[in-house]
């Protein structure tokens, strides 16, 4: 794992069910996340995803790409364009840095900073960075 390495894309279909279930699961009862008429009355064409659901999808992206030993230490995201039903969210990321932070080394891990982005048909839905501790990847040829 080196700076510049790209993580494989995760594409998530944005369905009305995902939007509503995500809002309910995060106890976000704001009507624009479950009531299409209320969303339209407030200027949106339809219900749209809340930030906590987006944060959960970003966390899923990181966990699936970095493996079960990864520990999310910090996540900083910013929302852009909305996620509406019928679209697809494409999450991407690249390794920004790899360090031997003292706390991580003591735990037998390396600290990885990841620059991430999620885009849909309207543009950038989410951008941000994540700091994740991961077990070190053995170098090729290393063995018992």
Short mmCIF file of N, CA and C in Angstrom, two decimals:
data_model
loop_
_atom_site.label_atom_id
_atom_site.label_comp_id
_atom_site.label_asym_id
_atom_site.label_seq_id
_atom_site.Cartn_x
_atom_site.Cartn_y
_atom_site.Cartn_z
N UNK A 1 0.85 -1.16 0.00
CA UNK A 1 0.00 0.00 0.00
C UNK A 1 0.90 1.24 0.00
N UNK A 2 0.80 2.02 -1.09
CA UNK A 2 1.66 3.19 -1.25
C UNK A 2 0.84 4.41 -1.62
N UNK A 3 1.34 5.61 -1.31
CA UNK A 3 0.65 6.82 -1.75
C UNK A 3 0.43 6.79 -3.26
N UNK A 4 -0.76 7.19 -3.66
CA UNK A 4 -1.13 7.17 -5.07
C UNK A 4 -1.92 5.94 -5.47
N UNK A 5 -1.83 4.85 -4.69
CA UNK A 5 -2.61 3.65 -5.01
C UNK A 5 -4.10 3.97 -4.97
N UNK A 6 -4.82 3.49 -5.98
CA UNK A 6 -6.27 3.71 -6.06
C UNK A 6 -7.00 2.53 -5.45
N UNK A 7 -8.07 2.81 -4.73
CA UNK A 7 -8.94 1.77 -4.21
C UNK A 7 -10.01 1.45 -5.26
N UNK A 8 -10.43 0.21 -5.37
CA UNK A 8 -11.48 -0.14 -6.34
C UNK A 8 -12.78 0.62 -6.05
N UNK A 9 -13.47 0.99 -7.10
CA UNK A 9 -14.72 1.75 -6.99
C UNK A 9 -15.81 0.87 -6.35
N UNK A 10 -16.64 1.50 -5.52
CA UNK A 10 -17.85 0.87 -5.01
C UNK A 10 -19.02 1.65 -5.60
N UNK A 11 -19.88 0.98 -6.36
CA UNK A 11 -21.06 1.62 -6.95
C UNK A 11 -22.29 1.16 -6.18
N UNK A 12 -23.05 2.13 -5.69
CA UNK A 12 -24.23 1.84 -4.87
C UNK A 12 -25.48 2.42 -5.55
N UNK A 13 -26.43 1.57 -5.93
CA UNK A 13 -27.69 2.11 -6.47
C UNK A 13 -28.41 2.90 -5.38
N UNK A 14 -28.81 4.11 -5.70
CA UNK A 14 -29.53 4.96 -4.74
C UNK A 14 -31.02 4.73 -4.95
N UNK A 15 -31.61 3.97 -4.06
CA UNK A 15 -33.04 3.67 -4.16
C UNK A 15 -33.81 4.46 -3.11
N UNK A 16 -35.09 4.58 -3.35
CA UNK A 16 -35.96 5.24 -2.35
C UNK A 16 -35.89 4.47 -1.03
N UNK A 17 -35.86 3.15 -1.11
CA UNK A 17 -35.78 2.33 0.09
C UNK A 17 -34.50 2.62 0.86
N UNK A 18 -33.36 2.70 0.17
CA UNK A 18 -32.09 3.02 0.84
C UNK A 18 -32.17 4.37 1.53
N UNK A 19 -32.72 5.36 0.86
CA UNK A 19 -32.81 6.71 1.43
C UNK A 19 -33.69 6.71 2.68
N UNK A 20 -34.87 6.13 2.57
CA UNK A 20 -35.80 6.14 3.71
C UNK A 20 -35.28 5.26 4.84
N UNK A 21 -34.79 4.07 4.51
CA UNK A 21 -34.27 3.17 5.56
C UNK A 21 -33.06 3.80 6.26
N UNK A 22 -32.19 4.45 5.50
CA UNK A 22 -31.03 5.10 6.10
C UNK A 22 -31.45 6.21 7.05
N UNK A 23 -32.44 7.00 6.65
CA UNK A 23 -32.92 8.07 7.52
C UNK A 23 -33.53 7.50 8.80
N UNK A 24 -34.35 6.46 8.66
CA UNK A 24 -34.97 5.86 9.84
C UNK A 24 -33.94 5.20 10.75
N UNK A 25 -32.98 4.51 10.15
CA UNK A 25 -31.96 3.82 10.95
C UNK A 25 -31.10 4.80 11.75
N UNK A 26 -30.96 6.02 11.23
CA UNK A 26 -30.14 7.03 11.92
C UNK A 26 -31.02 7.99 12.72
N UNK A 27 -32.29 7.64 12.85
CA UNK A 27 -33.27 8.43 13.62
C UNK A 27 -33.38 9.87 13.11
N UNK A 28 -33.26 10.02 11.80
CA UNK A 28 -33.40 11.32 11.15
C UNK A 28 -34.80 11.37 10.55
N UNK A 29 -35.72 11.99 11.26
CA UNK A 29 -37.12 12.01 10.86
C UNK A 29 -37.49 13.27 10.09
N UNK A 30 -36.51 14.01 9.60
CA UNK A 30 -36.79 15.19 8.80
C UNK A 30 -37.53 14.74 7.54
N UNK A 31 -38.64 15.39 7.25
CA UNK A 31 -39.55 14.91 6.20
C UNK A 31 -38.94 14.84 4.80
N UNK A 32 -37.94 15.62 4.48
CA UNK A 32 -37.35 15.59 3.13
C UNK A 32 -36.63 14.27 2.84
N UNK A 33 -36.43 13.44 3.86
CA UNK A 33 -35.76 12.16 3.67
C UNK A 33 -36.74 10.99 3.53
N UNK A 34 -38.06 11.26 3.67
CA UNK A 34 -39.02 10.16 3.53
C UNK A 34 -40.33 10.56 2.86
N UNK A 35 -40.60 11.85 2.71
CA UNK A 35 -41.88 12.31 2.15
C UNK A 35 -41.63 13.11 0.87
N UNK A 36 -41.92 12.49 -0.30
CA UNK A 36 -41.66 13.19 -1.57
C UNK A 36 -42.38 14.53 -1.70
N UNK A 37 -43.62 14.61 -1.21
CA UNK A 37 -44.37 15.87 -1.30
C UNK A 37 -43.72 16.96 -0.45
N UNK A 38 -43.27 16.59 0.73
CA UNK A 38 -42.59 17.57 1.60
C UNK A 38 -41.27 18.02 0.97
N UNK A 39 -40.56 17.08 0.34
CA UNK A 39 -39.30 17.43 -0.32
C UNK A 39 -39.56 18.40 -1.47
N UNK A 40 -40.60 18.14 -2.27
CA UNK A 40 -40.94 19.03 -3.38
C UNK A 40 -41.37 20.41 -2.88
N UNK A 41 -42.12 20.44 -1.78
CA UNK A 41 -42.57 21.72 -1.22
C UNK A 41 -41.38 22.57 -0.75
N UNK A 42 -40.27 21.90 -0.46
CA UNK A 42 -39.07 22.61 0.00
C UNK A 42 -38.06 22.81 -1.12
N UNK A 43 -38.48 22.54 -2.38
CA UNK A 43 -37.65 22.85 -3.53
C UNK A 43 -36.83 21.71 -4.11
N UNK A 44 -36.90 20.53 -3.52
CA UNK A 44 -36.17 19.37 -4.06
C UNK A 44 -37.10 18.58 -4.98
N UNK A 45 -36.57 17.91 -5.99
CA UNK A 45 -37.43 17.14 -6.88
C UNK A 45 -37.96 15.84 -6.27
N UNK A 46 -37.33 15.39 -5.18
CA UNK A 46 -37.72 14.12 -4.56
C UNK A 46 -37.03 14.05 -3.20
N UNK A 47 -37.27 12.95 -2.47
CA UNK A 47 -36.56 12.74 -1.20
C UNK A 47 -35.07 12.63 -1.52
N UNK A 48 -34.22 12.92 -0.53
CA UNK A 48 -32.78 12.81 -0.75
C UNK A 48 -32.10 12.25 0.49
N UNK A 49 -30.93 11.67 0.26
CA UNK A 49 -30.17 10.96 1.29
C UNK A 49 -29.64 11.92 2.36
N UNK A 50 -29.66 11.45 3.61
CA UNK A 50 -29.11 12.26 4.70
C UNK A 50 -27.61 11.99 4.86
N UNK A 51 -26.93 12.85 5.58
CA UNK A 51 -25.48 12.76 5.70
C UNK A 51 -25.04 11.50 6.46
N UNK A 52 -25.86 11.05 7.40
CA UNK A 52 -25.45 9.87 8.17
C UNK A 52 -25.47 8.60 7.31
N UNK A 53 -26.41 8.52 6.36
CA UNK A 53 -26.41 7.39 5.44
C UNK A 53 -25.18 7.45 4.53
N UNK A 54 -24.87 8.66 4.06
CA UNK A 54 -23.66 8.83 3.25
C UNK A 54 -22.43 8.41 4.05
N UNK A 55 -22.36 8.83 5.30
CA UNK A 55 -21.22 8.47 6.15
C UNK A 55 -21.13 6.96 6.31
N UNK A 56 -22.25 6.30 6.46
CA UNK A 56 -22.26 4.84 6.56
C UNK A 56 -21.77 4.18 5.28
N UNK A 57 -22.16 4.71 4.13
CA UNK A 57 -21.70 4.14 2.85
C UNK A 57 -20.21 4.36 2.66
N UNK A 58 -19.70 5.52 3.09
CA UNK A 58 -18.25 5.77 3.02
C UNK A 58 -17.52 4.78 3.94
N UNK A 59 -18.04 4.56 5.12
CA UNK A 59 -17.42 3.60 6.05
C UNK A 59 -17.44 2.19 5.47
N UNK A 60 -18.54 1.82 4.82
CA UNK A 60 -18.61 0.52 4.15
C UNK A 60 -17.56 0.41 3.05
N UNK A 61 -17.43 1.46 2.24
CA UNK A 61 -16.42 1.50 1.18
C UNK A 61 -15.04 1.24 1.76
N UNK A 62 -14.69 1.94 2.82
CA UNK A 62 -13.37 1.78 3.43
C UNK A 62 -13.17 0.38 3.99
N UNK A 63 -14.16 -0.12 4.71
CA UNK A 63 -14.05 -1.45 5.32
C UNK A 63 -13.92 -2.54 4.27
N UNK A 64 -14.71 -2.46 3.21
CA UNK A 64 -14.66 -3.49 2.17
C UNK A 64 -13.36 -3.43 1.38
N UNK A 65 -12.80 -2.24 1.23
CA UNK A 65 -11.58 -2.10 0.43
C UNK A 65 -10.32 -2.37 1.25
N UNK A 66 -10.36 -2.12 2.55
CA UNK A 66 -9.15 -2.26 3.38
C UNK A 66 -9.14 -3.53 4.22
N UNK A 67 -10.25 -4.24 4.28
CA UNK A 67 -10.28 -5.54 4.95
C UNK A 67 -10.74 -5.49 6.39
N UNK A 68 -10.97 -6.67 6.96
CA UNK A 68 -11.55 -6.77 8.30
C UNK A 68 -10.64 -6.27 9.42
N UNK A 69 -9.33 -6.18 9.17
CA UNK A 69 -8.42 -5.70 10.21
C UNK A 69 -8.33 -4.19 10.28
N UNK A 70 -8.98 -3.49 9.36
CA UNK A 70 -8.90 -2.02 9.31
C UNK A 70 -9.71 -1.41 10.46
N UNK A 71 -9.12 -0.36 11.04
CA UNK A 71 -9.81 0.37 12.12
C UNK A 71 -9.89 1.84 11.73
N UNK A 72 -11.11 2.33 11.53
CA UNK A 72 -11.32 3.72 11.16
C UNK A 72 -11.01 4.60 12.37
N UNK A 73 -10.07 5.50 12.20
CA UNK A 73 -9.64 6.38 13.30
C UNK A 73 -10.25 7.78 13.20
N UNK A 74 -10.43 8.26 11.96
CA UNK A 74 -10.97 9.60 11.75
C UNK A 74 -11.61 9.66 10.38
N UNK A 75 -12.76 10.30 10.32
CA UNK A 75 -13.45 10.48 9.06
C UNK A 75 -13.95 11.91 8.98
N UNK A 76 -13.59 12.59 7.93
CA UNK A 76 -14.00 13.97 7.71
C UNK A 76 -14.59 14.06 6.31
N UNK A 77 -15.92 14.32 6.24
CA UNK A 77 -16.57 14.39 4.94
C UNK A 77 -17.34 15.70 4.80
N UNK A 78 -17.55 16.07 3.54
CA UNK A 78 -18.34 17.25 3.20
C UNK A 78 -19.30 16.85 2.08
N UNK A 79 -20.57 17.21 2.27
CA UNK A 79 -21.57 16.91 1.25
C UNK A 79 -21.55 17.95 0.15
N UNK A 80 -21.88 17.49 -1.06
CA UNK A 80 -22.03 18.36 -2.22
C UNK A 80 -23.45 18.25 -2.74
N UNK A 81 -23.59 17.75 -3.97
CA UNK A 81 -24.92 17.61 -4.58
C UNK A 81 -25.69 16.48 -3.89
N UNK A 82 -27.02 16.54 -3.91
CA UNK A 82 -27.82 15.50 -3.26
C UNK A 82 -27.77 14.16 -3.98
N UNK A 83 -28.16 13.12 -3.25
CA UNK A 83 -28.38 11.78 -3.80
C UNK A 83 -29.89 11.57 -3.86
N UNK A 84 -30.43 11.46 -5.07
CA UNK A 84 -31.86 11.23 -5.27
C UNK A 84 -32.10 9.80 -5.72
N UNK A 85 -33.32 9.27 -5.50
CA UNK A 85 -33.64 7.92 -5.96
C UNK A 85 -33.44 7.79 -7.47
N UNK A 86 -32.96 6.62 -7.88
CA UNK A 86 -32.76 6.33 -9.29
C UNK A 86 -31.36 6.62 -9.79
N UNK A 87 -30.53 7.21 -8.95
CA UNK A 87 -29.16 7.51 -9.34
C UNK A 87 -28.24 6.41 -8.82
N UNK A 88 -26.96 6.52 -9.08
CA UNK A 88 -25.96 5.60 -8.55
C UNK A 88 -24.83 6.42 -7.95
N UNK A 89 -24.42 6.06 -6.75
CA UNK A 89 -23.29 6.70 -6.08
C UNK A 89 -22.05 5.85 -6.34
N UNK A 90 -21.01 6.47 -6.89
CA UNK A 90 -19.75 5.79 -7.17
C UNK A 90 -18.70 6.33 -6.21
N UNK A 91 -18.29 5.49 -5.26
CA UNK A 91 -17.29 5.88 -4.26
C UNK A 91 -15.90 5.47 -4.73
N UNK A 92 -14.97 6.41 -4.67
CA UNK A 92 -13.59 6.16 -5.07
C UNK A 92 -12.66 6.69 -3.99
N UNK A 93 -11.43 6.23 -4.01
CA UNK A 93 -10.46 6.73 -3.05
C UNK A 93 -9.06 6.38 -3.46
N UNK A 94 -8.12 7.13 -2.92
CA UNK A 94 -6.71 6.84 -3.17
C UNK A 94 -5.92 7.05 -1.89
N UNK A 95 -4.82 6.32 -1.80
CA UNK A 95 -3.95 6.43 -0.63
C UNK A 95 -3.22 7.77 -0.73
N UNK A 96 -3.43 8.64 0.27
CA UNK A 96 -2.75 9.94 0.30
C UNK A 96 -1.41 9.82 1.01
N UNK A 97 -1.37 9.04 2.09
CA UNK A 97 -0.11 8.86 2.82
C UNK A 97 -0.17 7.59 3.65
N UNK A 98 1.00 7.08 3.96
CA UNK A 98 1.16 5.93 4.85
C UNK A 98 2.23 6.33 5.86
N UNK A 99 1.89 6.20 7.14
CA UNK A 99 2.86 6.62 8.15
C UNK A 99 3.05 5.53 9.19
N UNK A 100 4.09 5.69 9.95
CA UNK A 100 4.36 4.76 11.04
C UNK A 100 4.10 5.48 12.36
N UNK A 101 2.88 6.02 12.48
CA UNK A 101 2.45 6.68 13.71
C UNK A 101 2.74 5.78 14.90
N UNK A 102 3.28 6.37 15.96
CA UNK A 102 3.72 5.59 17.13
C UNK A 102 2.61 4.73 17.71
N UNK A 103 1.40 5.29 17.84
CA UNK A 103 0.28 4.51 18.39
C UNK A 103 -0.04 3.32 17.52
N UNK A 104 -0.03 3.54 16.20
CA UNK A 104 -0.35 2.46 15.26
C UNK A 104 0.71 1.37 15.32
N UNK A 105 1.98 1.78 15.34
CA UNK A 105 3.07 0.80 15.37
C UNK A 105 2.98 -0.05 16.63
N UNK A 106 2.67 0.59 17.76
CA UNK A 106 2.53 -0.15 19.02
C UNK A 106 1.42 -1.20 18.92
N UNK A 107 0.41 -0.92 18.11
CA UNK A 107 -0.69 -1.87 17.92
C UNK A 107 -0.42 -2.84 16.77
N UNK A 108 0.80 -2.76 16.18
CA UNK A 108 1.14 -3.65 15.07
C UNK A 108 0.44 -3.26 13.77
N UNK A 109 0.23 -1.97 13.57
CA UNK A 109 -0.50 -1.49 12.40
C UNK A 109 0.27 -0.35 11.74
N UNK A 110 -0.20 0.05 10.56
CA UNK A 110 0.28 1.27 9.92
C UNK A 110 -0.92 2.19 9.75
N UNK A 111 -0.67 3.50 9.78
CA UNK A 111 -1.74 4.46 9.62
C UNK A 111 -1.78 4.92 8.16
N UNK A 112 -2.96 4.85 7.57
CA UNK A 112 -3.15 5.20 6.16
C UNK A 112 -4.14 6.35 6.08
N UNK A 113 -3.78 7.38 5.33
CA UNK A 113 -4.71 8.47 5.06
C UNK A 113 -5.25 8.28 3.65
N UNK A 114 -6.56 8.37 3.51
CA UNK A 114 -7.21 8.14 2.23
C UNK A 114 -8.01 9.38 1.83
N UNK A 115 -7.79 9.83 0.60
CA UNK A 115 -8.62 10.87 0.02
C UNK A 115 -9.77 10.17 -0.69
N UNK A 116 -10.99 10.60 -0.43
CA UNK A 116 -12.13 9.89 -1.00
C UNK A 116 -13.12 10.85 -1.64
N UNK A 117 -13.92 10.27 -2.54
CA UNK A 117 -14.94 11.04 -3.23
C UNK A 117 -16.06 10.11 -3.65
N UNK A 118 -17.27 10.64 -3.64
CA UNK A 118 -18.43 9.92 -4.16
C UNK A 118 -19.14 10.80 -5.16
N UNK A 119 -19.34 10.29 -6.36
CA UNK A 119 -20.00 11.07 -7.40
C UNK A 119 -21.28 10.37 -7.86
N UNK A 120 -22.22 11.18 -8.32
CA UNK A 120 -23.43 10.67 -8.95
C UNK A 120 -23.64 11.46 -10.24
N UNK A 121 -24.78 11.34 -10.86
CA UNK A 121 -24.99 12.00 -12.16
C UNK A 121 -25.02 13.52 -12.06
N UNK A 122 -25.20 14.05 -10.86
CA UNK A 122 -25.23 15.51 -10.67
C UNK A 122 -23.85 16.09 -10.36
N UNK A 123 -22.90 15.24 -9.99
CA UNK A 123 -21.56 15.71 -9.64
C UNK A 123 -21.05 15.07 -8.36
N UNK A 124 -20.27 15.84 -7.61
CA UNK A 124 -19.68 15.33 -6.36
C UNK A 124 -20.71 15.36 -5.23
N UNK A 125 -21.04 14.18 -4.75
CA UNK A 125 -21.97 14.07 -3.62
C UNK A 125 -21.22 14.20 -2.30
N UNK A 126 -20.05 13.59 -2.21
CA UNK A 126 -19.28 13.62 -0.96
C UNK A 126 -17.79 13.66 -1.29
N UNK A 127 -17.05 14.42 -0.51
CA UNK A 127 -15.59 14.43 -0.58
C UNK A 127 -15.08 14.37 0.85
N UNK A 128 -13.86 13.90 1.01
CA UNK A 128 -13.32 13.88 2.35
C UNK A 128 -12.03 13.11 2.47
N UNK A 129 -11.65 12.92 3.72
CA UNK A 129 -10.45 12.14 4.05
C UNK A 129 -10.77 11.20 5.21
N UNK A 130 -10.03 10.13 5.26
CA UNK A 130 -10.16 9.16 6.34
C UNK A 130 -8.78 8.73 6.79
N UNK A 131 -8.61 8.56 8.08
CA UNK A 131 -7.39 7.96 8.64
C UNK A 131 -7.78 6.60 9.17
N UNK A 132 -7.09 5.58 8.68
CA UNK A 132 -7.42 4.20 9.01
C UNK A 132 -6.14 3.48 9.41
N UNK A 133 -6.21 2.73 10.50
CA UNK A 133 -5.10 1.86 10.88
C UNK A 133 -5.37 0.48 10.28
N UNK A 134 -4.33 -0.04 9.61
CA UNK A 134 -4.45 -1.36 8.98
C UNK A 134 -3.25 -2.21 9.36
N UNK A 135 -3.44 -3.54 9.38
CA UNK A 135 -2.29 -4.40 9.60
C UNK A 135 -1.29 -4.21 8.45
N UNK A 136 0.01 -4.25 8.74
CA UNK A 136 0.97 -4.09 7.65
C UNK A 136 0.86 -5.23 6.64
N UNK A 137 1.04 -4.89 5.38
CA UNK A 137 1.01 -5.90 4.32
C UNK A 137 2.41 -6.49 4.22
N UNK A 138 2.53 -7.81 4.37
CA UNK A 138 3.85 -8.41 4.26
C UNK A 138 4.47 -8.16 2.89
N UNK A 139 5.75 -7.90 2.86
CA UNK A 139 6.41 -7.68 1.57
C UNK A 139 6.54 -9.02 0.86
N UNK A 140 6.56 -8.97 -0.47
CA UNK A 140 6.65 -10.19 -1.26
C UNK A 140 7.95 -10.91 -0.94
N UNK A 141 7.85 -12.18 -0.83
CA UNK A 141 9.03 -12.98 -0.53
C UNK A 141 9.23 -13.20 0.97
N UNK A 142 8.53 -12.41 1.78
CA UNK A 142 8.67 -12.58 3.23
C UNK A 142 7.88 -13.81 3.62
N UNK A 143 8.40 -14.53 4.49
CA UNK A 143 7.71 -15.74 4.93
C UNK A 143 8.27 -16.21 6.25
N UNK A 144 7.71 -17.29 6.76
CA UNK A 144 8.16 -17.81 8.06
C UNK A 144 9.56 -18.37 8.00
#
